[in-house]
Short mmCIF file of C-alpha atoms in Angstrom, two decimals:
data_model
loop_
_atom_site.label_atom_id
_atom_site.label_comp_id
_atom_site.label_asym_id
_atom_site.label_seq_id
_atom_site.Cartn_x
_atom_site.Cartn_y
_atom_site.Cartn_z
CA GLY A 1 -40.02 90.77 112.80
CA GLN A 2 -39.53 90.39 116.51
CA GLN A 3 -42.44 91.35 118.69
CA LEU A 4 -43.02 91.92 122.36
CA ASN A 5 -46.49 90.92 123.52
CA GLN A 6 -47.45 93.17 126.40
CA SER A 7 -50.49 92.64 128.59
CA PRO A 8 -52.88 93.83 129.69
CA GLN A 9 -53.54 96.61 127.16
CA SER A 10 -55.15 98.76 129.84
CA MET A 11 -55.91 98.68 133.55
CA PHE A 12 -58.27 100.75 135.65
CA ILE A 13 -57.59 100.33 139.35
CA GLN A 14 -58.31 101.89 142.72
CA GLU A 15 -55.64 103.92 144.49
CA GLY A 16 -53.72 101.69 146.89
CA GLU A 17 -54.10 98.52 144.82
CA ASP A 18 -51.16 96.57 143.49
CA VAL A 19 -50.58 96.33 139.72
CA SER A 20 -48.95 93.65 137.63
CA MET A 21 -48.14 93.69 133.91
CA ASN A 22 -45.98 91.49 131.75
CA CYS A 23 -44.26 91.05 128.43
CA THR A 24 -43.47 87.91 126.48
CA SER A 25 -41.61 87.21 123.28
CA SER A 26 -40.54 84.33 121.09
CA SER A 27 -37.06 85.88 120.90
CA ILE A 28 -34.28 85.87 123.48
CA PHE A 29 -33.26 89.30 124.72
CA ASN A 30 -29.95 90.51 126.08
CA THR A 31 -31.53 93.29 128.11
CA TRP A 32 -35.05 94.15 129.23
CA LEU A 33 -36.14 97.63 130.17
CA TRP A 34 -39.34 99.09 131.55
CA TYR A 35 -40.34 102.64 130.65
CA LYS A 36 -43.21 104.94 131.64
CA GLN A 37 -44.56 107.55 129.26
CA ASP A 38 -46.76 110.49 130.19
CA PRO A 39 -48.82 112.35 127.56
CA GLY A 40 -46.68 114.60 125.38
CA GLU A 41 -43.45 113.28 126.85
CA GLY A 42 -40.81 110.75 125.93
CA PRO A 43 -40.47 107.42 127.75
CA VAL A 44 -38.72 107.59 131.10
CA LEU A 45 -36.61 104.62 132.19
CA LEU A 46 -37.91 102.86 135.31
CA ILE A 47 -35.92 99.65 135.59
CA ALA A 48 -33.22 97.89 133.54
CA LEU A 49 -32.65 94.12 133.72
CA TYR A 50 -29.50 92.43 132.45
CA LYS A 51 -29.32 88.89 133.86
CA ALA A 52 -31.71 85.96 133.46
CA GLY A 53 -33.77 85.61 136.61
CA GLU A 54 -32.73 89.05 137.86
CA LEU A 55 -35.19 90.69 140.25
CA THR A 56 -34.79 94.45 140.67
CA SER A 57 -36.70 97.04 142.66
CA ASN A 58 -37.01 100.80 142.31
CA GLY A 59 -39.14 102.13 145.15
CA ARG A 60 -42.63 100.69 144.76
CA LEU A 61 -41.68 99.10 141.43
CA THR A 62 -40.34 95.57 141.06
CA ALA A 63 -39.39 93.87 137.81
CA GLN A 64 -37.99 90.48 136.94
CA PHE A 65 -36.18 89.15 133.89
CA GLY A 66 -37.42 85.67 133.01
CA ILE A 67 -35.10 82.68 133.26
CA THR A 68 -35.50 81.98 129.54
CA ARG A 69 -34.79 85.64 128.69
CA LYS A 70 -38.08 85.72 126.78
CA ASP A 71 -40.30 87.42 129.32
CA SER A 72 -40.49 89.96 132.09
CA PHE A 73 -43.02 91.35 134.55
CA LEU A 74 -43.41 94.69 136.29
CA ASN A 75 -45.25 95.08 139.60
CA ILE A 76 -46.30 98.35 141.19
CA SER A 77 -47.29 98.19 144.83
CA ALA A 78 -49.77 100.52 146.56
CA SER A 79 -50.58 102.55 143.44
CA ILE A 80 -51.00 106.31 143.68
CA PRO A 81 -52.57 108.79 141.21
CA SER A 82 -49.20 109.82 139.74
CA ASP A 83 -48.67 106.23 138.56
CA VAL A 84 -51.11 107.02 135.75
CA GLY A 85 -49.49 106.68 132.34
CA ILE A 86 -48.46 104.17 129.72
CA TYR A 87 -45.92 101.54 130.68
CA PHE A 88 -43.74 99.98 127.99
CA CYS A 89 -41.47 96.99 128.08
CA ALA A 90 -38.53 97.09 125.70
CA GLY A 91 -35.90 94.54 124.82
CA GLN A 92 -32.48 94.61 123.23
CA LEU A 93 -31.61 91.59 121.10
CA TYR A 94 -28.25 89.87 121.26
CA GLY A 95 -26.06 91.25 118.50
CA GLY A 96 -28.35 94.17 117.84
CA SER A 97 -27.07 97.70 117.80
CA GLN A 98 -27.11 99.23 121.23
CA GLY A 99 -29.78 101.79 120.45
CA ASN A 100 -32.12 99.30 118.81
CA LEU A 101 -34.83 98.50 121.33
CA ILE A 102 -37.97 96.58 120.47
CA PHE A 103 -40.97 97.97 122.33
CA GLY A 104 -44.24 96.41 123.36
CA LYS A 105 -47.49 98.24 122.61
CA GLY A 106 -47.83 99.46 126.16
CA THR A 107 -50.12 99.05 129.15
CA LYS A 108 -52.26 102.08 129.91
CA LEU A 109 -52.75 102.49 133.65
CA SER A 110 -55.56 104.56 135.13
CA VAL A 111 -55.83 105.06 138.89
CA LYS A 112 -59.04 106.08 140.60
CA PRO A 113 -58.50 108.10 143.79
CA GLU B 1 -35.28 115.26 133.17
CA THR B 2 -32.93 113.30 130.91
CA GLY B 3 -30.89 116.12 129.41
CA VAL B 4 -31.88 115.09 125.88
CA THR B 5 -33.46 118.02 124.07
CA GLN B 6 -35.40 117.99 120.82
CA SER B 7 -36.64 120.73 118.54
CA PRO B 8 -39.11 121.74 117.43
CA THR B 9 -41.74 120.35 119.81
CA HIS B 10 -44.49 120.47 117.20
CA LEU B 11 -44.49 120.72 113.42
CA ILE B 12 -47.10 120.74 110.70
CA LYS B 13 -46.14 119.86 107.12
CA THR B 14 -47.96 118.94 103.94
CA ARG B 15 -47.57 115.78 101.94
CA GLY B 16 -44.49 115.79 99.70
CA GLN B 17 -42.55 118.29 101.80
CA GLN B 18 -39.29 117.64 103.59
CA VAL B 19 -38.63 118.01 107.32
CA THR B 20 -35.59 118.21 109.60
CA LEU B 21 -35.80 117.37 113.30
CA ARG B 22 -33.00 118.10 115.76
CA CYS B 23 -31.65 116.45 118.89
CA SER B 24 -29.01 117.31 121.47
CA SER B 25 -27.78 114.32 123.40
CA GLN B 26 -27.25 114.09 127.15
CA SER B 27 -23.85 115.32 128.32
CA GLY B 28 -21.29 112.53 128.11
CA HIS B 29 -23.29 110.45 125.63
CA ASN B 30 -21.89 109.72 122.19
CA THR B 31 -24.66 107.68 120.55
CA VAL B 32 -28.01 108.89 119.29
CA SER B 33 -30.97 106.76 118.24
CA TRP B 34 -34.18 107.90 116.57
CA TYR B 35 -37.60 106.35 117.02
CA GLN B 36 -41.03 106.86 115.46
CA GLN B 37 -44.07 106.46 117.70
CA ALA B 38 -47.45 106.31 116.01
CA LEU B 39 -50.54 107.06 118.07
CA GLY B 40 -51.36 104.19 120.41
CA GLN B 41 -48.21 102.25 119.59
CA GLY B 42 -44.80 101.68 121.11
CA PRO B 43 -41.78 103.47 119.66
CA GLN B 44 -40.19 101.90 116.55
CA PHE B 45 -36.45 102.07 115.92
CA ILE B 46 -35.47 104.13 112.86
CA PHE B 47 -31.68 104.21 113.13
CA GLN B 48 -28.71 104.87 115.39
CA TYR B 49 -25.69 107.13 114.90
CA TYR B 50 -22.27 106.62 116.45
CA ARG B 51 -19.07 108.44 115.49
CA GLU B 52 -21.05 110.39 112.89
CA GLU B 53 -22.04 107.26 110.99
CA GLU B 54 -25.23 105.24 110.81
CA ASN B 55 -24.76 102.19 113.02
CA GLY B 56 -27.92 100.14 112.74
CA ARG B 57 -31.20 100.75 110.96
CA GLY B 58 -34.76 99.59 111.40
CA ASN B 59 -37.36 98.89 108.74
CA PHE B 60 -37.66 102.42 107.35
CA PRO B 61 -37.24 103.55 103.71
CA PRO B 62 -34.22 105.57 102.50
CA ARG B 63 -36.20 108.81 102.55
CA PHE B 64 -35.54 108.69 106.31
CA SER B 65 -31.95 109.84 106.76
CA GLY B 66 -29.85 111.32 109.50
CA LEU B 67 -26.69 113.07 110.54
CA GLN B 68 -24.58 113.15 113.66
CA PHE B 69 -22.26 116.07 114.34
CA PRO B 70 -18.90 116.15 116.15
CA ASN B 71 -20.63 117.41 119.30
CA TYR B 72 -22.85 114.26 119.14
CA SER B 73 -26.01 116.19 118.33
CA SER B 74 -28.10 114.74 115.53
CA GLU B 75 -30.66 115.47 112.85
CA LEU B 76 -33.40 113.33 111.38
CA ASN B 77 -34.44 114.20 107.84
CA VAL B 78 -37.55 112.89 106.14
CA ASN B 79 -38.10 113.55 102.44
CA ALA B 80 -41.30 113.28 100.41
CA LEU B 81 -43.51 113.25 103.49
CA GLU B 82 -46.49 110.92 103.52
CA LEU B 83 -49.61 111.10 105.65
CA ASP B 84 -48.48 107.99 107.57
CA ASP B 85 -45.35 109.84 108.68
CA SER B 86 -47.51 111.70 111.19
CA ALA B 87 -46.15 110.57 114.55
CA LEU B 88 -44.13 111.50 117.61
CA TYR B 89 -40.42 111.34 116.74
CA LEU B 90 -38.21 110.50 119.68
CA CYS B 91 -34.48 110.87 120.07
CA ALA B 92 -32.56 108.83 122.63
CA SER B 93 -28.94 109.09 123.67
CA SER B 94 -26.59 106.61 125.29
CA LEU B 95 -22.92 105.90 125.86
CA ALA B 96 -21.56 103.35 123.38
CA GLY B 97 -19.32 100.52 124.38
CA ARG B 98 -21.01 99.41 127.57
CA PRO B 99 -23.21 96.32 127.18
CA GLY B 100 -26.85 97.05 127.84
CA GLU B 101 -26.21 100.75 128.21
CA LYS B 102 -29.46 102.52 129.00
CA LEU B 103 -31.20 104.81 126.55
CA PHE B 104 -32.52 108.16 127.71
CA PHE B 105 -35.26 109.77 125.65
CA GLY B 106 -36.13 113.35 124.84
CA SER B 107 -39.70 114.66 124.89
CA GLY B 108 -40.08 114.24 121.16
CA THR B 109 -41.25 116.21 118.14
CA GLN B 110 -44.90 115.80 117.22
CA LEU B 111 -45.10 115.83 113.40
CA SER B 112 -48.41 116.22 111.63
CA VAL B 113 -48.53 115.68 107.86
CA LEU B 114 -51.62 117.09 106.15
#
């Protein structure tokens, strides 16, 4: 089946550093979304991308939808301790049911004060 | 907070039993999707309900079934529980009909099968 390859698996950074993570796939996606999940909670939507090449920001977060619609990256600038968590990319395939998102395996972010 | 509520938050069952998980969607949303998230993995799509009917299904056996009610709330039923069914079960709601409509997740039900 379709897969999203998310990297890196984990990151351990110093507070104040910038962070970059990405997702790639062999499939073309209609929509890309980035979620953050804290322990014991459901994923929380950070950014949604709809158009190829689209670059969108949400505060210190910036994400881009690749031109080929097969990849995306998420950048976090000036990381703070509350950025700790697991970040997931998720894609919706063309023709798929609206609620059917394919998720990557996540990037676990740890921030050292 | 997304407005999607799930119950119970935690559940312990034994192999072979049946379980029902419940979800109330966010106000204004008419579509509910269910996901299974195993430890250390991303969520996996189980199925979606719209207008009280299943509208899309992932790679899960028939012993995973669901319902959607007129008020758009939903249930996930799992029969003949197996040890591998132990996971966090997430419900997400959205508004059908708008391309790329965003999904909003509840906090999940943690199911342990012993």
